[in-house]
Amino acid sequence: MTTRSTPNTSKPARKAHDDPKRSQWNFRLYVAGATPRSLTAFENLEKICKEHLTGQYHIEVVDLLKEPAVARRDQIVALPTLVRKLPPPVRRIIGDLSNKERVLIVLDLSSQT
Amino acid sequence: MRNKTTAPRSKPNRNSIGLEKCRTGIPGMDDLTDGGLPRGRPTLVCGGAGCGKTLLGMEFVIHGITDFGEPGVFMSFEETEEELAQNMASLGFDLPALVRQKKLDIDYVRIERSEIEETGEYDLEGLFVRLGALIDELGAKRVVLDTIEALFAGLPNEAILRAELRRLFRWLKDRGVTTIITGERGDNTLTRYGLEEYVSDCVIVLDHRVREQIATRRLRVVKYRGSKHGTNECPVLIDEHGLCVLPISSLRLDYPVTQKRVSSGIQPLDAMLGGKGYYWGSSILVSGGAGSGKSSLATAFVDGICREGLKCVYVSFEESPDQVARNMASIGFDLNKWVKQGRLMFHSMRSTASGLEMHLANIVKMVQQFHPDGIVIDPVTNLISVGKGEEIKEMLTRVIDYLKSKSITSLFTSLTLADSPAEQSEVGISSLMDTWLLLRIIESANERNRILYVLKSRGMAHSNQMREFLLTDNGIKLCNPYLGAGAVLTGSARLVQETKDREQMLKEQQSVDHRCRELAAERLTLEAQMEALKLRRIALQEESKLAETDAQLHQEQTRQDQKQLSISRKAD
């Protein structure tokens, strides 16, 4: 909880903290083909989930090259984009998730061990 | 991107090999850019808020669909599909219909900075995918990105964005779509984030300026690689039909001329103008003080044109159409008849309702829609309230050049102030005019009378006479003023003088008659006397003859008597 100083992470943190065990962690990762950056993002995400959310997460990978219409439907601009669908609220992260500290703060995982 | 050398320079003719153009279909825009935007390349349209960037982009796509059969994609970063559809519906464009026909697609890209966190390297491939999918789906030839700069506000890491935008524009070029990219105007740069650095083929700047509380939109082609283009600022009009660019700043003196004439609507005035009236396509100035009959003279011109079955536009800055029609009916001109027959178009507007450019634009638009043969602008001096002398002169120069290039005869009225010299038009446009009629009011003997004369008329032998100008129930009459006894008299003074002259003449005539009669009488008397004397002479002759005979008879008698006597006396 010490790193949770930025105001935009305080609200979701409280919710997750209220009932962390029952939260279903549901991620969707948007990529365009198996580019090195897509792979890096996926690897980073999986590593973080394994470390912090063992057995409680689900990752869905959407390849926009195969489903281009999804990009419009889900308002995707930058890639890779990671969307945390659950627990609410929905959060969006762009980039290859290499800044692990930042990912943890944004996804409010720093309290999960 | 600046080192591209593909654009061939100095190929001004659009028909020659070189740059292929993509017509925008926006009135005036294609003239200005000599055929349209560079096909298959991005064009940057930048300007401040409310200057018409989105509209320009949207019209580019819509005209592409409706006029040229080229489907288009509109990617909006600021307005949603619904908002755009509503906004465009007010200008008569039915976006949802075009979308249903699969000719158009509007993609609203929503980026909210507060909802996006950056955690490492990223690219804009998502945007590429979206755009690529839409282009493929519609077979789009035209793309608008409005305003892509929203990305800078929505996404962190400017370095990545810049690299990605560079890639995007390159990609669009490779796909061969003609693209308009809009951008907000920056403080010292064309766009806030320096997009002009990436889009170097064609840059158009829109401007929305307010001067003297009157706003005017303007457009300028800053740069157009490989093509000639107008470089001046052109007024942009947004009306119920959308955007309209007016590339009429080009001052060319190469308009065609003709020997054809057009009647002034007043026969005696035609006679004063070399017998045939104004030159076809010339510009005429009618100047005069308040109430000197300028509008009436203008109306006579309108009426003359309509009578010949031609078309005319009447721009009034002072009166409403009904008022003009009513007032002119009082001097025998039925303008409503011409309106009903579609030969006359009225345009009444307060001069303060819009800027000079807008007035100019309106005139040009009317000409383009109505195709008149003549136009009246009454009065140009009212424009002083919305512009300075030089600006008005410049604007009128453009109007005149434009009208001349279309061979439209134009008549301008100009109000001269009471204390200014009559031979000085208020807005200094007299040198632009081919024919200048001056109306003056002469005050004498407690009344004001109108005088008309031709101050100048290029290229024709015109009268040097001042004529009295009368407004009667049956139209305009030109009288010869009284030119006797060393004075020019008008109005009742003229009438009085004419009556006096008539009386004088009558008197003279009478005295001559009298004298003649006297002489005749005398002659008759003399003749009678002569006759009497003649008779007397005859009588005397007779008498003398008689006397002679008597004498002879007497002598004979005497002789016989003596004979008898001597016989009786038996003398020998």
XYZ file of C-alpha atoms in Angstrom:
685
model
C 0.000 0.000 0.000
C 2.962 2.327 0.311
C 3.304 2.925 -3.394
C -0.387 3.718 -3.791
C 0.042 7.454 -3.665
C -1.341 8.541 -7.002
C -4.965 9.564 -6.618
C -6.262 7.686 -9.656
C -5.454 4.345 -8.111
C -7.022 4.911 -4.711
C -10.631 4.221 -5.638
C -10.306 0.855 -7.342
C -7.838 -0.133 -4.667
C -10.428 0.158 -1.990
C -12.866 -2.012 -3.878
C -10.325 -4.715 -4.565
C -9.197 -4.608 -1.010
C -12.734 -5.033 0.313
C -13.099 -8.459 -1.183
C -9.923 -9.516 -2.980
C -10.427 -13.268 -2.821
C -13.700 -13.395 -4.680
C -12.605 -10.964 -7.450
C -12.345 -12.565 -10.811
C -9.429 -11.017 -12.691
C -10.356 -10.823 -16.319
C -7.957 -9.339 -18.849
C -8.151 -8.755 -22.532
C -4.984 -8.051 -24.483
C -5.344 -6.477 -27.913
C -2.503 -7.041 -30.359
C -1.982 -6.923 -34.109
C -0.211 -10.054 -35.168
C 2.588 -11.775 -33.365
C 4.973 -8.864 -33.354
C 7.858 -8.855 -30.897
C 6.074 -6.161 -28.954
C 2.877 -8.225 -28.759
C 4.813 -11.169 -27.480
C 6.644 -9.044 -24.933
C 3.360 -7.660 -23.678
C 1.820 -11.080 -23.328
C 4.850 -12.477 -21.532
C 4.946 -9.520 -19.156
C 1.257 -9.838 -18.410
C 1.459 -13.533 -17.751
C 4.426 -13.094 -15.472
C 2.662 -10.454 -13.425
C -0.504 -12.524 -13.161
C 1.365 -15.591 -12.113
C 3.177 -13.634 -9.454
C 0.202 -11.821 -8.053
C -2.983 -13.555 -9.108
C -2.266 -17.223 -9.116
C -5.278 -19.092 -10.418
C -7.592 -16.103 -10.295
C -7.063 -14.612 -13.694
C -8.152 -15.074 -17.226
C -6.344 -13.608 -20.252
C -8.031 -13.236 -23.595
C -5.830 -12.237 -26.530
C -7.551 -10.437 -29.421
C -5.635 -10.275 -32.674
C -6.988 -7.247 -34.508
C -5.517 -8.444 -37.769
C -7.983 -11.308 -37.572
C -10.845 -9.274 -36.186
C -10.332 -5.696 -37.379
C -13.907 -4.688 -36.544
C -13.179 -5.208 -32.873
C -10.733 -2.295 -32.911
C -13.579 0.044 -33.730
C -16.060 -1.550 -31.370
C -13.676 -1.431 -28.431
C -12.125 1.941 -29.323
C -8.603 0.660 -29.721
C -5.997 3.036 -31.056
C -2.656 2.183 -29.544
C -1.268 -1.342 -29.414
C -0.714 -3.359 -27.385
C -3.677 -2.380 -25.208
C -4.552 -4.247 -22.082
C -8.058 -3.893 -20.709
C -8.940 -5.056 -17.237
C -12.561 -6.011 -17.636
C -12.918 -7.363 -14.126
C -12.905 -6.320 -11.420
C -14.622 -3.052 -12.232
C -13.938 -0.333 -13.107
C -12.538 -1.058 -16.524
C -8.965 0.069 -16.843
C -6.862 0.491 -19.924
C -3.141 0.178 -20.213
C -1.185 0.756 -23.355
C 2.318 -0.357 -24.043
C 4.227 -3.608 -23.715
C 3.815 -3.691 -19.931
C 7.569 -3.588 -19.426
C 7.201 -1.024 -16.687
C 6.110 -3.553 -14.133
C 5.825 -1.153 -11.211
C 3.460 0.997 -13.184
C 1.345 -1.957 -14.269
C 0.973 -3.070 -10.688
C -0.137 0.345 -9.576
C -2.584 0.822 -12.406
C -4.084 -2.641 -12.061
C -4.006 -2.269 -8.327
C -2.061 -5.474 -7.890
C 0.644 -4.245 -5.598
C -1.390 -5.385 -2.601
C -1.915 -8.866 -4.064
C 0.740 -11.383 -3.290
C 9.534 13.247 -45.058
C 10.859 16.488 -46.382
C 13.331 14.815 -48.664
C 10.686 13.341 -50.895
C 11.422 14.183 -54.470
C 8.503 12.499 -56.123
C 6.499 15.647 -56.682
C 7.408 17.106 -60.035
C 7.841 20.814 -59.810
C 6.936 23.480 -62.316
C 4.138 21.546 -63.927
C 1.436 24.130 -63.811
C -0.896 22.513 -66.269
C -3.074 19.946 -64.673
C -3.426 18.147 -67.952
C 0.259 17.641 -68.336
C 1.978 14.684 -66.827
C 2.715 15.182 -63.201
C 0.480 15.624 -60.272
C -2.907 14.027 -60.533
C -5.612 16.058 -58.866
C -8.506 14.970 -56.747
C -11.436 17.315 -57.163
C -12.968 18.406 -53.900
C -16.308 19.420 -55.375
C -16.374 22.394 -53.045
C -17.330 25.446 -55.103
C -14.275 27.562 -55.790
C -11.837 25.270 -54.085
C -10.866 23.450 -57.237
C -10.256 26.698 -59.093
C -8.021 27.886 -56.332
C -5.984 24.712 -56.295
C -6.004 24.381 -60.064
C -7.981 21.185 -60.090
C -8.187 19.877 -56.564
C -6.035 18.325 -53.907
C -3.040 16.150 -54.743
C -4.428 12.698 -55.432
C -3.134 9.934 -53.257
C -1.397 12.322 -50.898
C -2.209 13.880 -47.588
C -3.273 17.508 -47.354
C -3.094 19.438 -44.142
C -5.962 21.765 -43.325
C -5.265 23.871 -40.295
C -6.979 26.713 -38.547
C -8.414 27.913 -35.295
C -11.647 26.945 -33.678
C -14.781 27.414 -35.740
C -13.089 28.162 -39.019
C -14.662 25.281 -40.891
C -12.002 22.571 -40.870
C -14.382 19.751 -40.121
C -16.879 20.995 -42.651
C -14.233 21.228 -45.319
C -13.150 17.680 -44.608
C -16.676 16.396 -44.495
C -17.629 18.092 -47.754
C -14.532 16.692 -49.378
C -15.730 13.204 -48.534
C -19.390 13.830 -49.330
C -18.728 15.449 -52.682
C -16.367 12.620 -53.404
C -19.242 10.212 -52.970
C -22.039 12.171 -54.591
C -20.132 13.916 -57.374
C -17.229 11.656 -58.206
C -18.264 8.218 -57.049
C -15.384 7.893 -54.630
C -16.284 6.347 -51.272
C -14.734 7.921 -48.232
C -13.885 7.402 -44.619
C -14.232 10.110 -42.042
C -12.287 9.438 -38.898
C -13.310 11.845 -36.204
C -11.371 12.364 -33.009
C -13.600 15.079 -31.669
C -17.219 14.553 -32.617
C -19.271 11.403 -32.519
C -21.042 9.944 -35.513
C -24.371 11.254 -34.254
C -23.069 14.740 -33.672
C -21.537 14.870 -37.126
C -24.722 13.578 -38.723
C -26.749 16.226 -36.939
C -24.370 19.015 -37.846
C -24.257 18.046 -41.473
C -28.017 17.548 -41.673
C -28.401 21.269 -41.012
C -26.510 21.862 -44.242
C -28.613 19.422 -46.186
C -26.274 16.444 -46.150
C -27.746 13.097 -45.176
C -24.853 11.195 -43.674
C -26.787 8.176 -42.378
C -28.099 7.546 -45.899
C -24.588 7.536 -47.307
C -23.482 5.237 -44.530
C -26.357 2.858 -45.307
C -25.332 2.865 -48.949
C -21.877 1.748 -47.859
C -20.323 4.795 -49.460
C -19.307 6.510 -46.296
C -18.175 5.444 -42.891
C -17.650 7.634 -39.929
C -15.437 6.305 -37.207
C -15.358 8.180 -33.961
C -12.094 7.544 -32.186
C -12.465 8.211 -28.522
C -9.351 8.797 -26.510
C -9.560 9.792 -22.900
C -6.244 10.527 -21.336
C -7.475 9.882 -17.827
C -8.515 6.368 -18.800
C -5.267 5.406 -20.431
C -2.111 4.419 -18.670
C 1.124 3.918 -20.465
C 3.432 1.139 -19.370
C 6.075 0.794 -21.996
C 6.531 0.884 -25.715
C 3.456 1.059 -27.914
C 2.425 1.955 -31.453
C -0.714 3.132 -33.223
C -1.286 -0.099 -35.068
C -4.829 -0.170 -33.720
C -5.589 3.003 -35.624
C -3.976 1.581 -38.726
C -6.067 -1.549 -38.440
C -9.268 0.422 -37.963
C -8.565 2.727 -40.850
C -7.310 -0.056 -43.068
C -10.416 -2.139 -42.410
C -12.707 0.754 -43.288
C -10.798 1.645 -46.430
C -10.896 -1.964 -47.575
C -14.551 -2.382 -46.738
C -15.729 0.638 -48.719
C -13.007 0.735 -51.312
C -12.436 4.248 -50.032
C -10.492 6.742 -52.070
C -10.792 9.616 -49.652
C -9.934 9.781 -45.988
C -10.319 12.567 -43.488
C -8.627 12.576 -40.110
C -10.280 15.207 -37.961
C -8.396 16.288 -35.813
C -5.592 13.841 -35.430
C -3.904 16.156 -32.998
C -6.339 14.924 -30.410
C -3.955 11.994 -30.159
C -1.340 14.258 -28.646
C -3.735 15.275 -25.945
C -4.978 11.726 -25.411
C -1.831 9.681 -25.502
C 1.399 10.099 -23.590
C 4.852 9.958 -25.108
C 5.065 12.474 -27.897
C 8.128 10.855 -29.404
C 6.230 7.666 -30.152
C 3.292 9.616 -31.530
C 5.458 11.632 -33.880
C 7.110 8.557 -35.229
C 3.751 6.859 -35.620
C 2.145 9.807 -37.389
C 5.031 9.896 -39.802
C 4.408 6.234 -40.431
C 0.658 6.831 -40.778
C 1.010 9.490 -43.435
C 3.483 7.358 -45.314
C 1.080 4.451 -45.050
C -1.844 6.520 -46.327
C 0.274 7.599 -49.250
C 1.172 4.006 -50.006
C -2.479 3.066 -49.919
C -3.097 5.753 -52.500
C -5.922 7.457 -50.674
C -6.315 11.206 -50.829
C -6.322 12.382 -47.273
C -7.249 15.537 -45.458
C -5.686 15.918 -42.047
C -6.987 18.737 -39.947
C -5.067 20.483 -37.231
C -5.592 23.223 -34.701
C -3.637 26.336 -35.378
C -0.724 26.879 -33.033
C 0.696 30.054 -31.593
C 3.606 30.466 -33.934
C 3.199 27.387 -36.034
C 0.572 26.312 -38.481
C -0.549 23.534 -36.183
C -0.270 23.136 -32.476
C 1.860 20.028 -32.673
C 3.718 20.844 -35.857
C 1.901 18.442 -38.161
C 3.056 20.519 -41.110
C 6.379 18.842 -40.588
C 4.910 15.550 -41.771
C 2.421 16.717 -44.362
C 4.390 18.682 -46.835
C 2.548 18.214 -50.102
C -0.304 20.585 -49.604
C -1.096 22.878 -46.722
C -4.284 24.918 -46.498
C -4.888 27.434 -43.757
C -8.341 28.478 -42.675
C -8.842 31.606 -40.693
C -11.704 33.126 -38.809
C -11.096 36.772 -38.143
C -13.206 39.328 -36.433
C -12.753 42.928 -37.367
C -15.050 45.719 -36.400
C -17.303 43.099 -34.830
C -17.766 41.333 -38.119
C -16.379 37.872 -38.591
C -15.054 36.597 -41.867
C -13.707 33.195 -42.728
C -10.795 33.019 -45.097
C -8.823 30.300 -46.765
C -5.312 30.306 -48.116
C -3.273 27.663 -49.864
C 0.050 28.057 -48.138
C 1.816 25.406 -50.027
C 1.124 23.014 -52.825
C 4.005 21.030 -54.123
C 4.047 20.444 -57.812
C 1.102 22.585 -58.674
C 0.275 26.170 -59.267
C -2.249 27.628 -56.921
C -3.660 30.931 -55.816
C -1.695 32.273 -52.878
C -4.067 34.963 -51.739
C -6.533 34.707 -48.944
C -9.972 33.926 -50.224
C -13.193 34.451 -48.392
C -15.028 31.331 -47.366
C -18.751 31.261 -47.099
C -20.720 28.788 -45.072
C -24.363 28.914 -45.945
C -27.304 26.553 -46.079
C -25.590 24.594 -48.842
C -22.268 24.231 -47.141
C -18.871 25.633 -47.782
C -18.015 27.860 -50.689
C -14.600 29.271 -51.475
C -14.336 32.365 -53.583
C -11.038 32.574 -55.379
C -11.640 36.000 -56.745
C -8.737 37.872 -55.327
C -6.898 37.470 -58.564
C -6.915 40.847 -60.223
C -6.704 40.136 -63.865
C -7.362 42.603 -66.598
C -7.987 40.162 -69.362
C -11.731 39.980 -69.473
C -13.408 39.846 -72.863
C -15.052 42.957 -74.255
C -17.767 43.375 -76.797
C -19.309 46.028 -78.995
C -22.718 44.926 -77.781
C -24.772 47.489 -75.986
C -27.392 47.290 -73.326
C -30.104 49.851 -72.880
C -30.114 52.093 -69.838
C -33.873 51.645 -69.816
C -34.368 55.307 -70.611
C -34.415 56.205 -74.259
C -33.128 59.750 -74.010
C -30.287 58.510 -71.824
C -29.396 55.916 -74.418
C -29.281 58.753 -76.880
C -26.881 60.592 -74.619
C -24.654 57.517 -74.528
C -23.797 57.421 -78.170
C -27.333 56.507 -79.080
C -27.255 52.907 -77.860
C -26.825 52.797 -74.111
C -24.140 51.213 -71.953
C -21.577 48.750 -73.205
C -22.463 45.142 -72.476
C -20.441 43.946 -69.512
C -19.275 47.381 -68.477
C -19.458 48.898 -65.045
C -21.598 51.923 -64.428
C -21.518 54.277 -61.506
C -24.469 56.464 -60.661
C -23.569 58.959 -58.019
C -25.596 61.675 -56.471
C -26.889 63.138 -53.261
C -29.722 61.874 -51.172
C -32.961 61.677 -53.081
C -31.388 62.496 -56.394
C -32.951 59.498 -58.102
C -30.128 56.959 -58.057
C -32.323 54.000 -57.245
C -34.822 55.070 -59.844
C -32.137 55.195 -62.470
C -30.958 51.774 -61.339
C -34.489 50.453 -61.532
C -34.863 51.766 -65.052
C -31.788 49.748 -65.953
C -33.242 46.642 -64.302
C -36.540 47.164 -66.052
C -34.802 47.641 -69.391
C -32.867 44.403 -68.999
C -35.938 42.413 -67.966
C -37.956 43.868 -70.814
C -35.439 42.431 -73.220
C -35.984 39.004 -71.697
C -32.648 38.995 -69.862
C -32.001 38.428 -66.183
C -30.949 40.824 -63.499
C -30.012 40.855 -59.826
C -30.873 43.774 -57.574
C -28.749 43.989 -54.438
C -30.155 46.501 -52.026
C -28.392 47.584 -48.873
C -31.133 49.989 -47.955
C -34.554 48.667 -48.704
C -36.410 45.389 -48.549
C -37.510 43.854 -51.855
C -41.120 44.758 -51.200
C -40.220 48.298 -50.408
C -38.164 48.701 -53.552
C -40.976 47.203 -55.593
C -43.604 49.423 -54.027
C -41.577 52.578 -54.391
C -40.663 51.862 -57.942
C -44.265 51.064 -58.808
C -45.007 54.697 -57.977
C -42.942 55.790 -60.936
C -44.326 53.192 -63.251
C -41.955 50.239 -62.868
C -43.582 46.896 -62.128
C -40.709 44.930 -60.652
C -42.868 42.224 -59.099
C -43.812 41.126 -62.571
C -40.167 40.434 -63.384
C -39.645 38.624 -60.116
C -42.597 36.371 -60.889
C -41.242 35.656 -64.327
C -37.939 34.676 -62.801
C -36.004 37.422 -64.519
C -35.274 39.494 -61.471
C -33.738 38.399 -58.215
C -33.758 40.639 -55.207
C -31.163 40.436 -52.511
C -31.733 42.767 -49.623
C -29.333 42.808 -46.760
C -28.102 45.317 -44.279
C -24.520 46.130 -45.065
C -23.648 45.610 -41.425
C -25.016 42.076 -41.462
C -21.700 40.683 -42.587
C -18.194 41.620 -43.556
C -17.125 42.913 -46.919
C -15.865 39.529 -47.983
C -19.179 38.011 -47.158
C -21.005 40.529 -49.270
C -18.624 39.806 -52.066
C -19.161 36.122 -51.559
C -22.913 36.544 -51.609
C -22.772 38.451 -54.856
C -20.563 35.835 -56.426
C -22.835 33.085 -55.207
C -25.891 34.764 -56.641
C -24.154 35.191 -59.945
C -23.207 31.533 -59.938
C -26.733 30.435 -59.143
C -28.823 32.908 -61.102
C -26.580 33.690 -64.088
C -27.792 37.245 -64.499
C -26.971 39.558 -67.396
C -27.009 42.621 -65.230
C -26.592 43.458 -61.586
C -27.422 46.508 -59.527
C -25.759 47.259 -56.228
C -27.580 49.985 -54.406
C -25.738 51.714 -52.853
C -22.100 50.768 -52.533
C -21.479 53.617 -50.155
C -23.333 51.747 -47.436
C -20.404 49.385 -47.270
C -18.417 52.131 -45.601
C -20.023 51.044 -42.376
C -18.278 47.676 -42.571
C -14.950 48.538 -44.090
C -12.404 51.192 -44.680
C -12.088 53.038 -47.944
C -9.210 50.996 -49.238
C -10.861 47.709 -48.349
C -14.075 48.660 -50.045
C -12.194 49.726 -53.108
C -10.352 46.433 -53.122
C -13.534 44.477 -52.658
C -15.344 46.385 -55.375
C -12.396 45.956 -57.679
C -12.808 42.245 -57.197
C -16.536 42.421 -57.725
C -16.089 44.420 -60.889
C -13.356 42.179 -62.217
C -15.436 39.165 -61.435
C -18.541 40.556 -63.074
C -16.574 41.687 -66.085
C -15.044 38.278 -66.470
C -18.598 36.947 -66.632
C -19.713 39.718 -69.029
C -22.285 41.007 -66.612
C -23.215 44.651 -66.832
C -23.029 46.138 -63.380
C -24.564 49.307 -62.087
C -23.471 50.745 -58.761
C -25.059 53.657 -57.036
C -23.035 55.869 -54.795
C -24.280 58.403 -52.338
C -22.354 61.646 -52.282
C -22.615 63.763 -49.227
C -24.114 67.176 -49.486
C -20.946 69.033 -48.642
C -18.521 66.977 -50.684
C -17.767 67.778 -54.269
C -20.093 65.943 -56.579
C -17.331 64.700 -58.801
C -15.786 62.610 -56.093
C -17.297 59.287 -55.390
C -17.349 58.423 -51.747
C -15.453 55.176 -51.988
C -12.938 56.209 -54.588
C -14.032 53.734 -57.181
C -14.681 56.117 -60.015
C -11.547 55.061 -61.837
C -12.854 51.503 -61.966
C -15.983 52.585 -63.721
C -16.528 52.687 -67.446
C -19.508 54.962 -67.354
C -20.230 57.503 -64.696
C -23.563 59.232 -64.496
C -23.883 62.082 -62.141
C -27.149 63.141 -60.629
C -27.191 66.578 -59.127
C -29.772 68.539 -57.348
C -30.013 72.180 -58.236
C -31.688 74.395 -55.719
C -33.270 77.529 -57.042
C -36.452 79.465 -56.658
C -37.467 77.536 -53.574
C -37.229 74.113 -55.122
C -34.828 71.275 -55.801
C -34.556 69.870 -59.240
C -32.665 66.893 -60.539
C -30.064 67.191 -63.214
C -28.375 64.297 -64.934
C -25.267 64.307 -66.967
C -22.714 61.848 -68.235
C -19.448 62.566 -66.491
C -17.573 59.991 -68.434
C -18.267 57.057 -70.622
C -15.353 55.139 -71.960
C -15.264 54.274 -75.601
C -18.324 56.092 -76.837
C -19.261 59.531 -78.043
C -21.428 60.706 -75.226
C -23.436 63.820 -74.769
C -22.012 66.753 -72.864
C -25.468 68.041 -72.065
C -26.997 68.442 -68.689
C -30.496 67.175 -68.743
C -33.287 67.641 -66.331
C -34.288 64.374 -64.817
C -37.976 63.948 -64.057
C -39.652 61.129 -62.171
C -43.157 60.796 -63.479
C -45.969 58.304 -63.036
C -44.919 56.699 -66.282
C -41.252 56.354 -65.635
C -38.268 58.555 -66.007
C -38.224 61.496 -68.370
C -35.248 63.501 -69.433
C -36.031 67.066 -70.449
C -33.873 69.573 -72.136
C -33.343 72.282 -69.584
C -34.035 75.894 -70.457
C -30.974 77.194 -72.155
C -31.720 80.828 -72.907
C -30.743 84.252 -71.781
C -27.464 83.072 -70.327
C -28.958 80.774 -67.694
C -29.791 77.118 -67.225
C -33.159 76.872 -65.617
C -34.927 73.834 -64.293
C -38.163 72.918 -62.661
C -40.810 75.590 -62.327
C -38.278 78.267 -63.079
C -37.899 76.565 -66.418
C -41.642 76.338 -66.821
C -42.133 80.007 -65.853
C -39.428 81.076 -68.181
C -40.854 78.974 -70.929
C -44.314 80.508 -70.384
C -42.828 83.949 -70.397
C -41.044 83.164 -73.561
C -44.207 81.887 -75.083
C -46.096 85.052 -74.096
C -43.364 87.190 -75.475
C -43.473 85.328 -78.711
C -47.225 85.617 -78.841
C -47.040 89.333 -78.305
C -44.475 89.709 -80.964
C -46.539 87.661 -83.283
C -49.564 89.721 -82.488
C -47.858 93.003 -83.188
C -46.520 91.693 -86.452
C -49.994 90.582 -87.398
C -51.375 93.960 -86.471
C -48.845 95.801 -88.549
C -49.509 93.528 -91.435
C -53.181 94.178 -91.156
C -52.586 97.942 -91.032
C -50.415 97.836 -94.086
C -52.959 95.735 -95.907
C -55.697 98.173 -95.040
C -53.625 101.072 -96.264
C -52.899 99.225 -99.399
C -56.579 98.593 -99.909
C -57.348 102.251 -99.351
C -54.758 103.276 -101.839
C -56.058 100.761 -104.292
C -59.585 102.160 -103.833
C -58.302 105.675 -104.350
C -56.449 104.570 -107.382
C -59.599 103.001 -108.747
C -61.580 106.203 -108.112
C -58.993 108.331 -109.857
C -58.904 105.888 -112.711
C -62.653 106.211 -113.068
C -62.455 109.963 -112.871
C -59.821 109.971 -115.525
C -62.082 107.932 -117.751
C -64.951 110.220 -116.968
C -62.846 113.218 -117.840
C -61.841 111.601 -121.069
C -65.437 110.930 -121.891
C -66.315 114.446 -120.982
C -63.641 115.944 -123.121
C -64.697 113.757 -126.007
C -68.262 114.851 -125.512
C -67.238 118.436 -125.372
C -65.336 118.051 -128.619
C -68.315 116.450 -130.308
C -70.545 119.146 -128.965
C -68.257 121.750 -130.347
C -68.184 120.098 -133.738
C -71.929 119.767 -133.738
C -72.246 123.375 -132.777
C -69.904 124.462 -135.488
C -71.822 122.354 -138.025
C -75.060 123.774 -136.838
C -73.736 127.234 -137.032
C -72.496 126.578 -140.491
C -75.808 125.187 -141.581
C -77.646 127.952 -139.939
C -75.561 130.451 -141.776
C -76.192 128.488 -144.965
C -79.903 128.543 -144.311
C -79.719 132.190 -143.560
C -77.891 132.965 -146.658
C -80.337 130.861 -148.616
C -83.147 132.671 -147.060
C -81.593 135.950 -147.782
C -80.909 134.693 -151.207
C -77.368 135.578 -150.908
C -74.976 133.903 -153.131
